[in-house]
CSV table of C-alpha atoms in Angstrom, one decimal:
chain,number,residue,atom,x,y,z
M,1,UNK,CA,71.3,155.5,153.3
M,2,UNK,CA,71.6,157.5,150.0
M,3,UNK,CA,74.0,156.5,147.2
M,4,UNK,CA,76.1,159.6,147.8
M,5,UNK,CA,76.4,158.9,151.6
M,6,UNK,CA,77.2,155.3,150.9
M,7,UNK,CA,80.0,156.3,148.6
M,8,UNK,CA,81.3,158.7,151.1
M,9,UNK,CA,81.4,156.1,153.8
M,10,UNK,CA,83.1,153.6,151.5
M,11,UNK,CA,85.8,156.3,150.7
M,12,UNK,CA,86.1,157.1,154.4
M,13,UNK,CA,86.7,153.6,155.5
M,14,UNK,CA,89.1,152.9,152.6
M,15,UNK,CA,91.3,156.0,153.5
M,16,UNK,CA,94.0,156.2,156.1
M,17,UNK,CA,92.0,158.6,158.3
M,18,UNK,CA,88.5,157.5,159.2
M,19,UNK,CA,86.1,160.3,160.3
M,20,UNK,CA,82.9,158.2,160.6
M,21,UNK,CA,83.4,155.3,162.9
M,22,UNK,CA,80.4,153.7,164.7
M,23,UNK,CA,81.3,150.2,165.9
M,24,UNK,CA,78.3,150.1,168.2
M,25,UNK,CA,75.9,150.5,165.3
M,26,UNK,CA,75.1,146.9,164.2
M,27,UNK,CA,74.4,147.8,160.6
M,28,UNK,CA,77.6,149.8,160.2
M,29,UNK,CA,79.6,147.1,161.9
M,30,UNK,CA,78.3,144.4,159.6
M,31,UNK,CA,78.7,146.4,156.4
M,32,UNK,CA,82.0,148.3,157.1
M,33,UNK,CA,83.3,148.3,160.6
M,34,UNK,CA,84.2,144.6,161.1
M,35,UNK,CA,86.3,144.5,157.9
M,36,UNK,CA,88.3,147.6,158.8
M,37,UNK,CA,88.7,146.5,162.5
M,38,UNK,CA,89.9,143.1,161.4
M,39,UNK,CA,92.5,144.5,159.0
M,40,UNK,CA,93.9,146.8,161.7
M,41,UNK,CA,94.0,143.9,164.2
M,42,UNK,CA,95.7,141.6,161.7
M,43,UNK,CA,98.5,144.1,161.1
M,44,UNK,CA,98.7,145.0,164.8
M,45,UNK,CA,99.3,141.5,166.0
M,46,UNK,CA,102.6,140.7,164.2
M,47,UNK,CA,103.9,144.2,164.9
M,48,UNK,CA,103.3,143.6,168.6
M,49,UNK,CA,104.8,140.1,168.4
M,50,UNK,CA,108.0,141.6,167.1
M,51,UNK,CA,107.9,144.2,169.9
M,52,UNK,CA,107.7,141.5,172.5
M,53,UNK,CA,110.5,139.5,170.8
M,54,UNK,CA,112.8,142.5,171.0
M,55,UNK,CA,111.8,143.4,174.5
M,56,UNK,CA,113.0,140.0,175.9
M,57,UNK,CA,116.0,139.5,173.7
M,58,UNK,CA,118.4,139.7,176.7
M,59,UNK,CA,116.7,136.8,178.4
M,60,UNK,CA,118.2,134.6,175.7
M,61,UNK,CA,121.3,136.7,175.0
M,62,UNK,CA,122.6,137.2,178.6
M,63,UNK,CA,123.4,133.5,179.3
M,64,UNK,CA,125.5,133.4,176.1
M,65,UNK,CA,127.6,136.5,176.7
M,66,UNK,CA,130.1,134.8,179.1
M,67,UNK,CA,130.5,131.9,176.7
M,68,UNK,CA,132.1,134.2,174.1
M,69,UNK,CA,134.4,136.1,176.5
M,70,UNK,CA,132.3,138.8,178.2
M,71,UNK,CA,133.4,138.9,181.8
M,72,UNK,CA,130.1,140.0,183.4
M,73,UNK,CA,129.0,138.9,186.9
M,74,UNK,CA,125.8,137.0,187.6
M,75,UNK,CA,124.3,140.1,189.1
M,76,UNK,CA,125.2,142.2,186.0
M,77,UNK,CA,123.6,139.6,183.7
M,78,UNK,CA,120.4,139.8,185.8
M,79,UNK,CA,120.5,143.6,185.4
M,80,UNK,CA,120.6,143.2,181.6
M,81,UNK,CA,117.6,140.9,181.8
M,82,UNK,CA,115.7,143.3,184.1
M,83,UNK,CA,116.5,146.7,182.5
M,84,UNK,CA,114.4,146.3,179.3
M,85,UNK,CA,111.3,145.8,181.6
M,86,UNK,CA,112.2,148.8,183.6
M,87,UNK,CA,112.6,151.1,180.6
M,88,UNK,CA,109.6,149.5,178.8
M,89,UNK,CA,107.4,150.0,181.8
M,90,UNK,CA,108.4,153.6,182.2
M,91,UNK,CA,107.9,154.3,178.4
M,92,UNK,CA,104.5,152.7,178.6
M,93,UNK,CA,103.3,155.5,180.8
M,94,UNK,CA,103.8,157.9,177.9
M,95,UNK,CA,102.8,155.4,175.2
M,96,UNK,CA,99.5,155.0,177.0
M,97,UNK,CA,98.3,158.4,175.9
M,98,UNK,CA,99.7,158.8,172.4
M,99,UNK,CA,97.1,157.0,170.2
M,100,UNK,CA,94.3,159.7,170.7
M,101,UNK,CA,96.9,162.4,170.1
M,102,UNK,CA,98.9,161.1,167.1
M,103,UNK,CA,96.7,158.4,165.6
M,104,UNK,CA,97.0,154.6,165.7
M,105,UNK,CA,98.4,154.1,162.2
M,106,UNK,CA,101.2,156.6,162.4
M,107,UNK,CA,102.3,155.7,165.9
M,108,UNK,CA,102.2,151.9,165.2
M,109,UNK,CA,104.5,152.4,162.2
M,110,UNK,CA,106.9,154.7,163.9
M,111,UNK,CA,107.1,152.7,167.2
M,112,UNK,CA,107.6,149.5,165.2
M,113,UNK,CA,110.4,151.1,163.2
M,114,UNK,CA,112.1,152.2,166.5
M,115,UNK,CA,112.9,148.5,167.2
M,116,UNK,CA,115.6,148.7,164.6
M,117,UNK,CA,117.8,150.7,167.0
M,118,UNK,CA,118.4,148.0,169.7
M,119,UNK,CA,118.5,145.1,167.2
M,120,UNK,CA,121.1,146.6,164.9
M,121,UNK,CA,123.2,147.9,167.8
M,122,UNK,CA,123.2,144.5,169.6
M,123,UNK,CA,124.2,142.8,166.4
M,124,UNK,CA,127.4,144.9,166.2
M,125,UNK,CA,128.1,145.1,169.9
M,126,UNK,CA,128.4,141.4,170.6
M,127,UNK,CA,131.0,140.9,167.8
M,128,UNK,CA,133.6,142.6,170.0
M,129,UNK,CA,134.4,141.0,173.4
M,130,UNK,CA,135.9,144.3,174.5
M,131,UNK,CA,132.5,146.0,174.3
M,132,UNK,CA,132.0,147.5,177.8
M,133,UNK,CA,129.1,146.7,180.1
M,134,UNK,CA,127.6,150.2,179.8
M,135,UNK,CA,127.0,149.7,176.1
M,136,UNK,CA,124.9,146.6,176.8
M,137,UNK,CA,123.1,148.6,179.4
M,138,UNK,CA,122.2,151.2,176.8
M,139,UNK,CA,121.0,148.5,174.4
M,140,UNK,CA,118.9,146.8,177.1
M,141,UNK,CA,117.3,150.1,177.9
M,142,UNK,CA,116.5,150.6,174.2
M,143,UNK,CA,114.9,147.2,174.1
M,144,UNK,CA,112.3,148.8,176.3
M,145,UNK,CA,110.8,150.3,173.1
M,146,UNK,CA,109.4,146.9,172.4
M,147,UNK,CA,107.7,146.6,175.8
M,148,UNK,CA,106.3,150.2,175.5
M,149,UNK,CA,104.6,149.3,172.2
M,150,UNK,CA,102.1,147.2,174.1
M,151,UNK,CA,100.3,150.1,175.7
M,152,UNK,CA,99.8,152.0,172.5
M,153,UNK,CA,98.8,148.9,170.6
M,154,UNK,CA,96.2,147.8,173.1
M,155,UNK,CA,94.8,151.3,173.4
M,156,UNK,CA,94.5,151.6,169.6
M,157,UNK,CA,92.7,148.3,169.1
M,158,UNK,CA,90.2,149.0,171.9
M,159,UNK,CA,88.8,151.9,169.8
M,160,UNK,CA,88.1,149.7,166.8
M,161,UNK,CA,85.8,147.2,168.4
M,162,UNK,CA,82.3,147.3,170.0
M,163,UNK,CA,82.2,146.7,173.7
M,164,UNK,CA,80.9,143.2,173.4
M,165,UNK,CA,83.8,142.2,171.2
M,166,UNK,CA,86.6,144.0,173.0
M,167,UNK,CA,87.5,141.1,175.3
M,168,UNK,CA,88.1,138.9,172.3
M,169,UNK,CA,90.0,141.5,170.2
M,170,UNK,CA,92.2,142.7,173.1
M,171,UNK,CA,92.8,139.1,174.0
M,172,UNK,CA,93.9,138.2,170.5
M,173,UNK,CA,96.1,141.3,170.1
M,174,UNK,CA,97.8,140.8,173.5
M,175,UNK,CA,97.8,137.0,173.5
M,176,UNK,CA,99.3,136.5,170.1
M,177,UNK,CA,101.5,139.5,170.6
M,178,UNK,CA,102.8,137.9,173.8
M,179,UNK,CA,103.8,134.9,171.8
M,180,UNK,CA,106.8,137.1,170.8
M,181,UNK,CA,108.4,136.3,174.2
M,182,UNK,CA,108.3,132.6,173.3
M,183,UNK,CA,109.4,133.2,169.7
M,184,UNK,CA,112.4,135.1,170.9
M,185,UNK,CA,113.5,132.4,173.3
M,186,UNK,CA,113.0,129.7,170.7
M,187,UNK,CA,114.5,131.5,167.7
M,188,UNK,CA,117.6,133.1,169.2
M,189,UNK,CA,119.2,129.8,170.5
M,190,UNK,CA,118.7,128.4,167.0
M,191,UNK,CA,120.0,131.3,164.8
M,192,UNK,CA,123.1,131.9,166.9
M,193,UNK,CA,124.4,128.5,165.9
M,194,UNK,CA,124.6,129.2,162.1
M,195,UNK,CA,125.7,132.0,159.8
M,196,UNK,CA,122.2,133.0,158.7
M,197,UNK,CA,123.3,136.2,156.8
M,198,UNK,CA,126.6,134.9,155.5
M,199,UNK,CA,129.4,137.4,155.1
M,200,UNK,CA,126.9,140.3,155.6
M,201,UNK,CA,126.2,139.1,159.2
M,202,UNK,CA,129.9,139.2,160.3
M,203,UNK,CA,132.3,136.6,161.6
M,204,UNK,CA,131.4,134.1,164.3
M,205,UNK,CA,132.7,134.4,167.9
M,206,UNK,CA,134.8,131.5,169.3
M,207,UNK,CA,133.6,130.0,172.5
M,208,UNK,CA,136.0,130.5,175.5
M,209,UNK,CA,136.0,126.8,176.3
M,210,UNK,CA,137.2,126.0,172.7
M,211,UNK,CA,134.2,123.8,171.9
M,212,UNK,CA,133.1,125.7,168.9
M,213,UNK,CA,131.8,129.1,167.7
M,214,UNK,CA,128.7,131.2,167.9
M,215,UNK,CA,127.0,133.9,165.8
M,216,UNK,CA,125.5,135.8,168.7
M,217,UNK,CA,125.0,138.9,166.4
M,218,UNK,CA,122.1,137.0,164.8
M,219,UNK,CA,120.1,137.5,168.1
M,220,UNK,CA,119.7,141.1,166.9
M,221,UNK,CA,120.0,140.9,163.2
M,222,UNK,CA,117.3,138.2,162.7
M,223,UNK,CA,114.5,140.6,163.6
M,224,UNK,CA,115.5,143.5,161.3
M,225,UNK,CA,113.8,142.4,158.0
M,226,UNK,CA,110.5,141.5,159.8
M,227,UNK,CA,110.5,144.8,161.7
M,228,UNK,CA,111.0,146.8,158.4
M,229,UNK,CA,108.1,144.9,156.8
M,230,UNK,CA,105.8,145.4,159.8
M,231,UNK,CA,106.5,149.1,159.9
M,232,UNK,CA,105.7,149.6,156.2
M,233,UNK,CA,102.5,147.4,156.6
M,234,UNK,CA,101.3,149.5,159.5
M,235,UNK,CA,102.0,152.8,157.6
M,236,UNK,CA,100.1,151.8,154.5
M,237,UNK,CA,97.5,149.3,155.9
M,238,UNK,CA,96.2,150.7,159.2
M,239,UNK,CA,93.9,153.6,160.0
M,240,UNK,CA,93.7,156.6,162.2
M,241,UNK,CA,90.3,157.2,163.8
M,242,UNK,CA,89.3,160.8,164.4
M,243,UNK,CA,86.7,159.6,166.9
M,244,UNK,CA,89.5,158.3,169.1
M,245,UNK,CA,91.2,161.7,169.2
M,246,UNK,CA,91.4,163.4,172.6
M,247,UNK,CA,93.9,165.6,174.4
M,248,UNK,CA,96.1,164.5,177.2
M,249,UNK,CA,94.0,166.5,179.7
M,250,UNK,CA,90.9,164.6,178.7
M,251,UNK,CA,92.7,161.3,179.3
M,252,UNK,CA,94.5,162.4,182.4
M,253,UNK,CA,91.2,162.2,184.4
M,254,UNK,CA,92.1,158.6,185.0
M,255,UNK,CA,94.6,159.6,187.5
M,256,UNK,CA,91.7,160.7,189.7
M,257,UNK,CA,89.9,157.4,189.2
M,258,UNK,CA,90.4,155.0,192.1
M,259,UNK,CA,89.7,152.0,189.9
M,260,UNK,CA,92.6,152.9,187.6
M,261,UNK,CA,95.0,152.4,190.5
M,262,UNK,CA,93.3,149.2,191.6
M,263,UNK,CA,93.5,147.7,188.2
M,264,UNK,CA,97.1,148.7,187.9
M,265,UNK,CA,97.8,146.8,191.1
M,266,UNK,CA,96.0,143.7,189.8
M,267,UNK,CA,97.8,143.9,186.4
M,268,UNK,CA,101.1,143.9,188.2
M,269,UNK,CA,100.0,140.6,189.6
M,270,UNK,CA,99.0,139.1,186.2
M,271,UNK,CA,101.1,140.7,183.4
M,272,UNK,CA,103.9,141.7,185.7
M,273,UNK,CA,104.2,138.1,186.7
M,274,UNK,CA,104.0,136.8,183.2
M,275,UNK,CA,106.7,139.1,181.8
M,276,UNK,CA,108.9,138.9,184.9
M,277,UNK,CA,108.8,135.1,185.0
M,278,UNK,CA,109.5,135.0,181.2
M,279,UNK,CA,112.5,137.2,181.5
M,280,UNK,CA,113.9,135.7,184.7
M,281,UNK,CA,113.2,132.0,184.1
M,282,UNK,CA,116.4,131.1,182.0
M,283,UNK,CA,118.8,132.7,184.5
M,284,UNK,CA,116.9,131.3,187.5
M,285,UNK,CA,117.1,127.7,186.0
M,286,UNK,CA,120.8,128.3,185.3
M,287,UNK,CA,121.5,129.3,188.8
M,288,UNK,CA,119.5,126.6,190.6
M,289,UNK,CA,119.9,123.7,188.2
M,290,UNK,CA,123.3,124.1,186.6
M,291,UNK,CA,123.1,120.8,184.8
M,292,UNK,CA,120.0,121.8,182.9
M,293,UNK,CA,120.1,123.8,179.6
M,294,UNK,CA,117.4,126.5,180.4
M,295,UNK,CA,116.9,127.4,176.7
M,296,UNK,CA,115.5,123.9,176.1
M,297,UNK,CA,112.5,124.8,178.2
M,298,UNK,CA,112.5,128.6,178.3
M,299,UNK,CA,110.1,129.2,175.4
M,300,UNK,CA,107.4,126.8,176.7
M,301,UNK,CA,106.0,128.9,179.6
M,302,UNK,CA,105.8,132.2,177.7
M,303,UNK,CA,104.0,130.4,174.9
M,304,UNK,CA,101.5,128.8,177.2
M,305,UNK,CA,100.9,132.1,178.9
M,306,UNK,CA,100.5,134.0,175.7
M,307,UNK,CA,98.0,131.5,174.2
M,308,UNK,CA,96.0,131.4,177.5
M,309,UNK,CA,95.6,135.2,177.4
M,310,UNK,CA,93.0,135.1,174.6
M,311,UNK,CA,91.4,132.2,176.4
M,312,UNK,CA,91.1,134.3,179.5
M,313,UNK,CA,89.6,137.2,177.6
M,314,UNK,CA,87.0,134.9,176.0
M,315,UNK,CA,86.2,133.2,179.4
M,316,UNK,CA,85.8,136.6,181.0
M,317,UNK,CA,83.3,137.7,178.3
M,318,UNK,CA,81.2,134.7,179.3
M,319,UNK,CA,81.6,134.2,183.0
M,320,UNK,CA,82.9,137.6,184.3
M,321,UNK,CA,86.4,138.9,184.8
M,322,UNK,CA,86.3,139.4,188.5
M,323,UNK,CA,85.4,135.8,189.3
M,324,UNK,CA,88.1,134.4,187.1
M,325,UNK,CA,90.7,136.9,188.3
M,326,UNK,CA,90.0,135.9,191.9
M,327,UNK,CA,90.6,132.2,191.3
M,328,UNK,CA,93.7,133.0,189.2
M,329,UNK,CA,95.4,134.7,192.2
M,330,UNK,CA,94.3,131.9,194.5
M,331,UNK,CA,95.9,129.3,192.3
M,332,UNK,CA,99.0,131.3,191.7
M,333,UNK,CA,99.7,131.3,195.4
M,334,UNK,CA,99.4,127.6,195.4
M,335,UNK,CA,101.7,127.3,192.4
M,336,UNK,CA,104.4,129.5,194.0
M,337,UNK,CA,104.3,127.1,197.0
M,338,UNK,CA,104.9,124.3,194.5
M,339,UNK,CA,108.0,126.1,193.1
M,340,UNK,CA,109.4,126.5,196.6
M,341,UNK,CA,108.8,122.8,197.4
M,342,UNK,CA,110.9,121.6,194.4
M,343,UNK,CA,113.8,124.1,194.6
M,344,UNK,CA,117.2,122.8,195.8
M,345,UNK,CA,118.4,123.9,199.2
M,346,UNK,CA,121.7,125.6,198.7
M,347,UNK,CA,122.5,123.4,195.7
M,348,UNK,CA,121.3,120.2,197.4
M,349,UNK,CA,118.2,118.2,196.5
M,350,UNK,CA,115.4,119.7,194.5
M,351,UNK,CA,113.4,118.3,191.6
M,352,UNK,CA,113.6,120.0,188.2
M,353,UNK,CA,110.5,118.2,186.8
M,354,UNK,CA,108.4,119.4,189.8
M,355,UNK,CA,109.9,122.9,189.6
M,356,UNK,CA,109.1,123.0,185.8
M,357,UNK,CA,105.5,121.8,186.2
M,358,UNK,CA,104.9,124.4,189.0
M,359,UNK,CA,106.4,127.2,186.9
M,360,UNK,CA,104.3,126.2,183.9
M,361,UNK,CA,101.2,126.5,186.0
M,362,UNK,CA,102.3,130.0,186.9
M,363,UNK,CA,102.7,130.9,183.2
M,364,UNK,CA,99.2,129.5,182.4
M,365,UNK,CA,97.5,131.2,185.3
M,366,UNK,CA,99.2,134.6,184.7
M,367,UNK,CA,98.2,134.3,181.0
M,368,UNK,CA,94.6,133.7,181.9
M,369,UNK,CA,94.8,136.6,184.4
M,370,UNK,CA,96.1,138.9,181.7
M,371,UNK,CA,93.0,138.4,179.7
M,372,UNK,CA,90.5,138.6,182.6
M,373,UNK,CA,91.9,141.8,184.1
M,374,UNK,CA,91.9,143.6,180.8
M,375,UNK,CA,88.3,142.5,180.2
M,376,UNK,CA,87.4,144.0,183.6
M,377,UNK,CA,88.6,147.5,182.7
M,378,UNK,CA,86.0,148.5,180.0
M,379,UNK,CA,83.2,146.9,182.1
M,380,UNK,CA,84.2,148.9,185.2
M,381,UNK,CA,84.4,152.3,183.4
M,382,UNK,CA,81.3,151.7,181.4
M,383,UNK,CA,79.4,150.9,184.6
M,384,UNK,CA,80.7,154.0,186.3
M,385,UNK,CA,79.7,156.3,183.5
M,386,UNK,CA,76.3,154.6,183.0
M,387,UNK,CA,75.5,155.3,186.7
M,388,UNK,CA,76.5,158.9,186.4
M,389,UNK,CA,74.5,159.5,183.3
M,390,UNK,CA,71.4,157.5,184.4
M,391,UNK,CA,69.2,160.7,184.5
M,392,UNK,CA,70.7,162.3,181.4
M,393,UNK,CA,69.1,162.6,178.0
M,394,UNK,CA,70.1,160.6,174.9
M,395,UNK,CA,72.9,163.1,174.1
M,396,UNK,CA,74.2,163.0,177.6
M,397,UNK,CA,74.3,159.2,177.6
M,398,UNK,CA,76.1,159.2,174.3
M,399,UNK,CA,78.7,161.6,175.7
M,400,UNK,CA,79.1,159.4,178.8
M,401,UNK,CA,79.6,156.3,176.6
M,402,UNK,CA,82.3,158.2,174.6
M,403,UNK,CA,84.1,159.3,177.7
M,404,UNK,CA,84.0,155.8,179.1
M,405,UNK,CA,85.7,154.5,176.0
M,406,UNK,CA,88.4,157.2,176.2
M,407,UNK,CA,89.0,156.5,179.9
M,408,UNK,CA,89.0,152.7,179.3
M,409,UNK,CA,91.6,152.9,176.6
M,410,UNK,CA,93.8,155.2,178.7
M,411,UNK,CA,93.5,152.8,181.7
M,412,UNK,CA,94.3,149.8,179.5
M,413,UNK,CA,97.5,151.5,178.4
M,414,UNK,CA,98.4,152.9,181.8
M,415,UNK,CA,97.8,149.7,183.7
M,416,UNK,CA,99.9,147.9,181.1
M,417,UNK,CA,102.6,150.4,181.9
M,418,UNK,CA,102.5,149.9,185.6
M,419,UNK,CA,102.1,146.2,185.3
M,420,UNK,CA,105.2,145.9,183.2
M,421,UNK,CA,107.3,146.9,186.2
M,422,UNK,CA,106.9,143.4,187.4
M,423,UNK,CA,109.2,142.4,184.5
M,424,UNK,CA,112.0,144.4,186.3
M,425,UNK,CA,111.2,143.5,189.9
M,426,UNK,CA,110.9,139.7,189.5
M,427,UNK,CA,114.3,139.1,187.8
M,428,UNK,CA,116.0,141.6,190.1
M,429,UNK,CA,114.3,140.0,193.2
M,430,UNK,CA,115.9,136.7,192.1
M,431,UNK,CA,119.3,138.2,191.8
M,432,UNK,CA,119.1,140.1,195.1
M,433,UNK,CA,117.7,137.1,197.0
M,434,UNK,CA,120.4,134.8,195.6
M,435,UNK,CA,123.1,137.3,196.6
M,436,UNK,CA,121.8,137.9,200.1
M,437,UNK,CA,120.6,134.4,201.0
M,438,UNK,CA,122.1,132.0,198.5
M,439,UNK,CA,118.7,131.1,197.0
M,440,UNK,CA,115.5,132.7,195.4
M,441,UNK,CA,113.2,131.6,198.3
M,442,UNK,CA,113.0,135.1,199.9
M,443,UNK,CA,111.8,136.5,196.5
M,444,UNK,CA,109.2,133.8,196.1
M,445,UNK,CA,107.7,134.4,199.5
M,446,UNK,CA,107.5,138.0,198.6
M,447,UNK,CA,105.4,137.1,195.5
M,448,UNK,CA,103.0,135.1,197.7
M,449,UNK,CA,102.4,138.1,200.0
M,450,UNK,CA,101.8,140.3,197.0
M,451,UNK,CA,99.3,137.8,195.4
M,452,UNK,CA,97.4,137.8,198.7
M,453,UNK,CA,96.8,141.5,198.4
M,454,UNK,CA,95.6,141.1,194.8
M,455,UNK,CA,93.2,138.4,196.0
M,456,UNK,CA,91.8,140.8,198.6
M,457,UNK,CA,91.4,143.7,196.1
M,458,UNK,CA,89.6,141.6,193.6
M,459,UNK,CA,87.3,140.1,196.2
M,460,UNK,CA,86.4,143.4,197.9
M,461,UNK,CA,85.9,145.8,195.0
M,462,UNK,CA,84.8,143.5,192.2
M,463,UNK,CA,83.8,139.9,193.2
M,464,UNK,CA,82.0,139.8,196.5
M,465,UNK,CA,78.2,140.1,196.9
M,466,UNK,CA,77.6,143.9,197.1
M,467,UNK,CA,80.9,144.8,195.5
M,468,UNK,CA,81.2,148.4,194.5
M,469,UNK,CA,81.7,147.6,190.8
M,470,UNK,CA,81.0,144.0,190.0
M,471,UNK,CA,82.4,142.9,186.7
């Protein structure tokens, strides 16, 4: 490399837009690429953590609304818990394709800044007990911005890392980002008890039972400073990669890929379970074990699941994603049977310690599965394109590898979108099951049936001897 070209490369990697990006080149990666990729990952993780925190705000806010005078039914409260996942999953479909069109730096900054809308609005809305239910519905829908950020964030990070490091990088980004669920459920119950912002935060709301007061507005306001800092950091510290640019039509080819839809199905079972269990757990505990304070335990499961995601990605790098994913679903079936065993029967009997242990197992397993399924995606699409370009020349194989990376990133984002619908269906299934039968058992048996289909898909297409695309 000449002195002039080295200076050009240094200038390129230091700028906001990088035109020369070669993560698969060992020398380039060692000299320039790893440093740039690490910087983008370090900024991406806290931005995604905040996004998840905002996404699940209502899991911690809903149970407090009746305490300060909001006369909402149990079903309405479950709706507020479920709606952010519904809107987030739908928005993820669009967010899946934006990085190659707009660039990772610009989109991360703007999408992070959008989280100010629901947090500020919630902070003002809860201060007036006359605020109608439809306003909270609108805020809950806007919280979906946080869930949508996941797809664009994962797609963006996938472009920065070589294929042998993608499992680790995506696991860290998603795993530590998922910690935002636990952070939200841990922080909100603490900050609503004190006037964090003094007179600037508004007056407290008296509890309807006369036992004290609450600053529920802090559930929204507490995130505002961190969101502003993260958005500025993304704008000035991250990069756009021209090599990641592609049109929607180039990415839309994934809709004709069978394995895109198969991985969407599996990701509903892993991430959909994780976010659905996280959102619905506090209200489920409140309805089945009225004497237990759900917020004492709510943050533990999401934290375990988030931390295990990066572990799952690393394990999949070593032992294979399909093998681990198969056993994750097998054990999740057993864990749901455990939950059913310890539930009370129409308010009689039950064991909360047994219920809690079984549910923690579900969080751990779904977290591992989040990492293993995401590791499967780039392996599957790289394998497919390597087969198709087996007889091609060096240029053809290079083009095939590039197309594989484009499709993998799109599938990572799109499967994340479809998987997030689990965050709507699980809490809503609880509410519907309780309304129809008096308990959540019907919903849980439905989950078991679904996990059996995931087990079959994993075994047939990816795990068995002679599978179409072993990974």
